[in-house]
GROMACS .gro file of N, CA, C and O in nm:
model
  212
    1MET      N    1  -2.236   1.324  -1.971
    1MET     CA    2  -2.286   1.358  -1.840
    1MET      C    3  -2.353   1.235  -1.779
    1MET      O    4  -2.432   1.167  -1.844
    2LEU      N    5  -2.319   1.206  -1.656
    2LEU     CA    6  -2.382   1.095  -1.586
    2LEU      C    7  -2.511   1.142  -1.521
    2LEU      O    8  -2.515   1.246  -1.456
    3LYS      N    9  -2.616   1.065  -1.541
    3LYS     CA   10  -2.744   1.100  -1.483
    3LYS      C   11  -2.778   1.000  -1.374
    3LYS      O   12  -2.736   0.885  -1.378
    4SER      N   13  -2.853   1.043  -1.276
    4SER     CA   14  -2.899   0.960  -1.165
    4SER      C   15  -2.785   0.906  -1.080
    4SER      O   16  -2.796   0.800  -1.021
    5ILE      N   17  -2.672   0.977  -1.077
    5ILE     CA   18  -2.561   0.939  -0.990
    5ILE      C   19  -2.568   1.029  -0.866
    5ILE      O   20  -2.572   1.151  -0.878
    6ASP      N   21  -2.570   0.967  -0.750
    6ASP     CA   22  -2.576   1.044  -0.626
    6ASP      C   23  -2.454   1.136  -0.615
    6ASP      O   24  -2.341   1.090  -0.631
    7PRO      N   25  -2.474   1.264  -0.590
    7PRO     CA   26  -2.361   1.357  -0.584
    7PRO      C   27  -2.266   1.330  -0.468
    7PRO      O   28  -2.156   1.384  -0.464
    8ILE      N   29  -2.304   1.244  -0.374
    8ILE     CA   30  -2.214   1.211  -0.263
    8ILE      C   31  -2.097   1.125  -0.312
    8ILE      O   32  -1.993   1.118  -0.246
    9LEU      N   33  -2.112   1.061  -0.427
    9LEU     CA   34  -2.004   0.980  -0.483
    9LEU      C   35  -1.902   1.071  -0.549
    9LEU      O   36  -1.929   1.136  -0.648
   10ALA      N   37  -1.784   1.074  -0.493
   10ALA     CA   38  -1.677   1.160  -0.545
   10ALA      C   39  -1.629   1.108  -0.680
   10ALA      O   40  -1.637   0.988  -0.707
   11PRO      N   41  -1.578   1.197  -0.764
   11PRO     CA   42  -1.525   1.153  -0.895
   11PRO      C   43  -1.417   1.046  -0.882
   11PRO      O   44  -1.410   0.955  -0.964
   12GLU      N   45  -1.335   1.055  -0.778
   12GLU     CA   46  -1.230   0.956  -0.758
   12GLU      C   47  -1.288   0.816  -0.733
   12GLU      O   48  -1.236   0.716  -0.781
   13LEU      N   49  -1.397   0.812  -0.655
   13LEU     CA   50  -1.462   0.684  -0.627
   13LEU      C   51  -1.524   0.627  -0.754
   13LEU      O   52  -1.513   0.507  -0.781
   14LEU      N   53  -1.589   0.711  -0.833
   14LEU     CA   54  -1.648   0.665  -0.959
   14LEU      C   55  -1.540   0.613  -1.053
   14LEU      O   56  -1.558   0.510  -1.119
   15TRP      N   57  -1.425   0.681  -1.058
   15TRP     CA   58  -1.314   0.636  -1.142
   15TRP      C   59  -1.264   0.500  -1.094
   15TRP      O   60  -1.239   0.410  -1.173
   16LEU      N   61  -1.249   0.485  -0.963
   16LEU     CA   62  -1.202   0.359  -0.906
   16LEU      C   63  -1.298   0.245  -0.939
   16LEU      O   64  -1.256   0.137  -0.982
   17LEU      N   65  -1.426   0.268  -0.925
   17LEU     CA   66  -1.526   0.165  -0.956
   17LEU      C   67  -1.522   0.128  -1.104
   17LEU      O   68  -1.530   0.011  -1.140
   18ALA      N   69  -1.507   0.229  -1.190
   18ALA     CA   70  -1.503   0.203  -1.334
   18ALA      C   71  -1.377   0.128  -1.374
   18ALA      O   72  -1.378   0.048  -1.468
   19SER      N   73  -1.267   0.151  -1.304
   19SER     CA   74  -1.140   0.087  -1.341
   19SER      C   75  -1.128  -0.055  -1.287
   19SER      O   76  -1.035  -0.126  -1.326
   20MET      N   77  -1.217  -0.098  -1.200
   20MET     CA   78  -1.207  -0.231  -1.140
   20MET      C   79  -1.227  -0.342  -1.241
   20MET      O   80  -1.160  -0.444  -1.235
   21GLY      N   81  -1.319  -0.327  -1.330
   21GLY     CA   82  -1.347  -0.434  -1.425
   21GLY      C   83  -1.428  -0.546  -1.361
   21GLY      O   84  -1.479  -0.536  -1.251
   22HIS      N   85  -1.437  -0.657  -1.433
   22HIS     CA   86  -1.514  -0.772  -1.385
   22HIS      C   87  -1.434  -0.849  -1.282
   22HIS      O   88  -1.313  -0.862  -1.292
   23GLY      N   89  -1.501  -0.902  -1.184
   23GLY     CA   90  -1.436  -0.985  -1.083
   23GLY      C   91  -1.374  -0.906  -0.969
   23GLY      O   92  -1.315  -0.964  -0.879
   24GLY      N   93  -1.386  -0.774  -0.971
   24GLY     CA   94  -1.333  -0.693  -0.861
   24GLY      C   95  -1.424  -0.700  -0.740
   24GLY      O   96  -1.542  -0.733  -0.750
   25ASP      N   97  -1.367  -0.672  -0.625
   25ASP     CA   98  -1.445  -0.674  -0.500
   25ASP      C   99  -1.449  -0.534  -0.442
   25ASP      O  100  -1.350  -0.462  -0.442
   26VAL      N  101  -1.565  -0.498  -0.389
   26VAL     CA  102  -1.582  -0.372  -0.319
   26VAL      C  103  -1.618  -0.407  -0.175
   26VAL      O  104  -1.707  -0.488  -0.151
   27VAL      N  105  -1.547  -0.346  -0.082
   27VAL     CA  106  -1.572  -0.371   0.060
   27VAL      C  107  -1.604  -0.239   0.128
   27VAL      O  108  -1.526  -0.145   0.118
   28ALA      N  109  -1.718  -0.234   0.192
   28ALA     CA  110  -1.755  -0.115   0.269
   28ALA      C  111  -1.724  -0.143   0.415
   28ALA      O  112  -1.776  -0.238   0.473
   29VAL      N  113  -1.635  -0.065   0.473
   29VAL     CA  114  -1.593  -0.088   0.611
   29VAL      C  115  -1.610   0.040   0.692
   29VAL      O  116  -1.617   0.149   0.638
   30ASP      N  117  -1.611   0.024   0.821
   30ASP     CA  118  -1.621   0.137   0.913
   30ASP      C  119  -1.494   0.136   0.998
   30ASP      O  120  -1.473   0.048   1.081
   31ALA      N  121  -1.409   0.235   0.976
   31ALA     CA  122  -1.282   0.242   1.048
   31ALA      C  123  -1.302   0.265   1.198
   31ALA      O  124  -1.212   0.239   1.276
   32HIS      N  125  -1.420   0.309   1.238
   32HIS     CA  126  -1.444   0.339   1.378
   32HIS      C  127  -1.531   0.233   1.447
   32HIS      O  128  -1.581   0.255   1.557
   33HIS      N  129  -1.547   0.117   1.383
   33HIS     CA  130  -1.626   0.009   1.442
   33HIS      C  131  -1.553  -0.045   1.564
   33HIS      O  132  -1.434  -0.078   1.557
   34PRO      N  133  -1.619  -0.056   1.677
   34PRO     CA  134  -1.552  -0.096   1.801
   34PRO      C  135  -1.534  -0.248   1.814
   34PRO      O  136  -1.580  -0.309   1.910
   35ALA      N  137  -1.466  -0.310   1.718
   35ALA     CA  138  -1.454  -0.456   1.718
   35ALA      C  139  -1.382  -0.508   1.842
   35ALA      O  140  -1.420  -0.612   1.898
   36THR      N  141  -1.278  -0.440   1.888
   36THR     CA  142  -1.203  -0.487   2.005
   36THR      C  143  -1.291  -0.484   2.129
   36THR      O  144  -1.289  -0.577   2.209
   37ARG      N  145  -1.369  -0.378   2.145
   37ARG     CA  146  -1.457  -0.368   2.261
   37ARG      C  147  -1.565  -0.476   2.256
   37ARG      O  148  -1.598  -0.538   2.357
   38ILE      N  149  -1.619  -0.501   2.138
   38ILE     CA  150  -1.721  -0.604   2.123
   38ILE      C  151  -1.662  -0.741   2.150
   38ILE      O  152  -1.721  -0.824   2.220
   39ALA      N  153  -1.541  -0.766   2.098
   39ALA     CA  154  -1.477  -0.896   2.119
   39ALA      C  155  -1.447  -0.919   2.266
   39ALA      O  156  -1.451  -1.033   2.314
   40ALA      N  157  -1.416  -0.813   2.340
   40ALA     CA  158  -1.385  -0.828   2.483
   40ALA      C  159  -1.505  -0.880   2.561
   40ALA      O  160  -1.488  -0.940   2.667
   41SER      N  161  -1.624  -0.858   2.510
   41SER     CA  162  -1.743  -0.904   2.581
   41SER      C  163  -1.787  -1.043   2.537
   41SER      O  164  -1.891  -1.091   2.580
   42THR      N  165  -1.707  -1.111   2.455
   42THR     CA  166  -1.740  -1.246   2.412
   42THR      C  167  -1.677  -1.347   2.507
   42THR      O  168  -1.601  -1.312   2.597
   43LEU      N  169  -1.705  -1.473   2.485
   43LEU     CA  170  -1.649  -1.578   2.569
   43LEU      C  171  -1.498  -1.587   2.556
   43LEU      O  172  -1.427  -1.614   2.653
   44LEU      N  173  -1.444  -1.563   2.436
   44LEU     CA  174  -1.300  -1.571   2.415
   44LEU      C  175  -1.229  -1.446   2.468
   44LEU      O  176  -1.112  -1.453   2.505
   45GLY      N  177  -1.296  -1.334   2.466
   45GLY     CA  178  -1.239  -1.211   2.516
   45GLY      C  179  -1.135  -1.148   2.425
   45GLY      O  180  -1.062  -1.060   2.466
   46ALA      N  181  -1.126  -1.195   2.303
   46ALA     CA  182  -1.029  -1.141   2.209
   46ALA      C  183  -1.082  -1.161   2.068
   46ALA      O  184  -1.165  -1.248   2.044
   47PRO      N  185  -1.033  -1.082   1.973
   47PRO     CA  186  -1.073  -1.104   1.832
   47PRO      C  187  -1.033  -1.244   1.785
   47PRO      O  188  -0.937  -1.301   1.832
   48ASP      N  189  -1.111  -1.297   1.695
   48ASP     CA  190  -1.086  -1.430   1.642
   48ASP      C  191  -0.968  -1.426   1.545
   48ASP      O  192  -0.978  -1.363   1.441
   49PRO      N  193  -0.854  -1.492   1.577
   49PRO     CA  194  -0.739  -1.487   1.487
   49PRO      C  195  -0.768  -1.553   1.352
   49PRO      O  196  -0.708  -1.518   1.251
   50ALA      N  197  -0.862  -1.644   1.348
   50ALA     CA  198  -0.897  -1.709   1.221
   50ALA      C  199  -0.967  -1.613   1.127
   50ALA      O  200  -0.968  -1.633   1.007
   51ALA      N  201  -1.022  -1.505   1.182
   51ALA     CA  202  -1.090  -1.406   1.099
   51ALA      C  203  -0.992  -1.307   1.037
   51ALA      O  204  -1.033  -1.221   0.962
   52GLY      N  205  -0.864  -1.319   1.071
   52GLY     CA  206  -0.764  -1.232   1.014
   52GLY      C  207  -0.751  -1.097   1.082
   52GLY      O  208  -0.706  -1.001   1.025
   53HIS      N  209  -0.790  -1.088   1.207
   53HIS     CA  210  -0.781  -0.960   1.280
   53HIS      C  211  -0.664  -0.962   1.373
   53HIS      O  212  -0.627  -1.046   1.439
   0.00000   0.00000   0.00000
């Protein structure tokens, strides 16, 4: 039994984290982040292609 694990963490997520091993990367992203709208208000007016968007 796992103790002190927040119940919001689904078993699938815990399995994924455990299977990553050393050197794995975890990225927390927001699919609804308004990056295009924010970029439109910059001097370039578009997302930075060097950032991979």
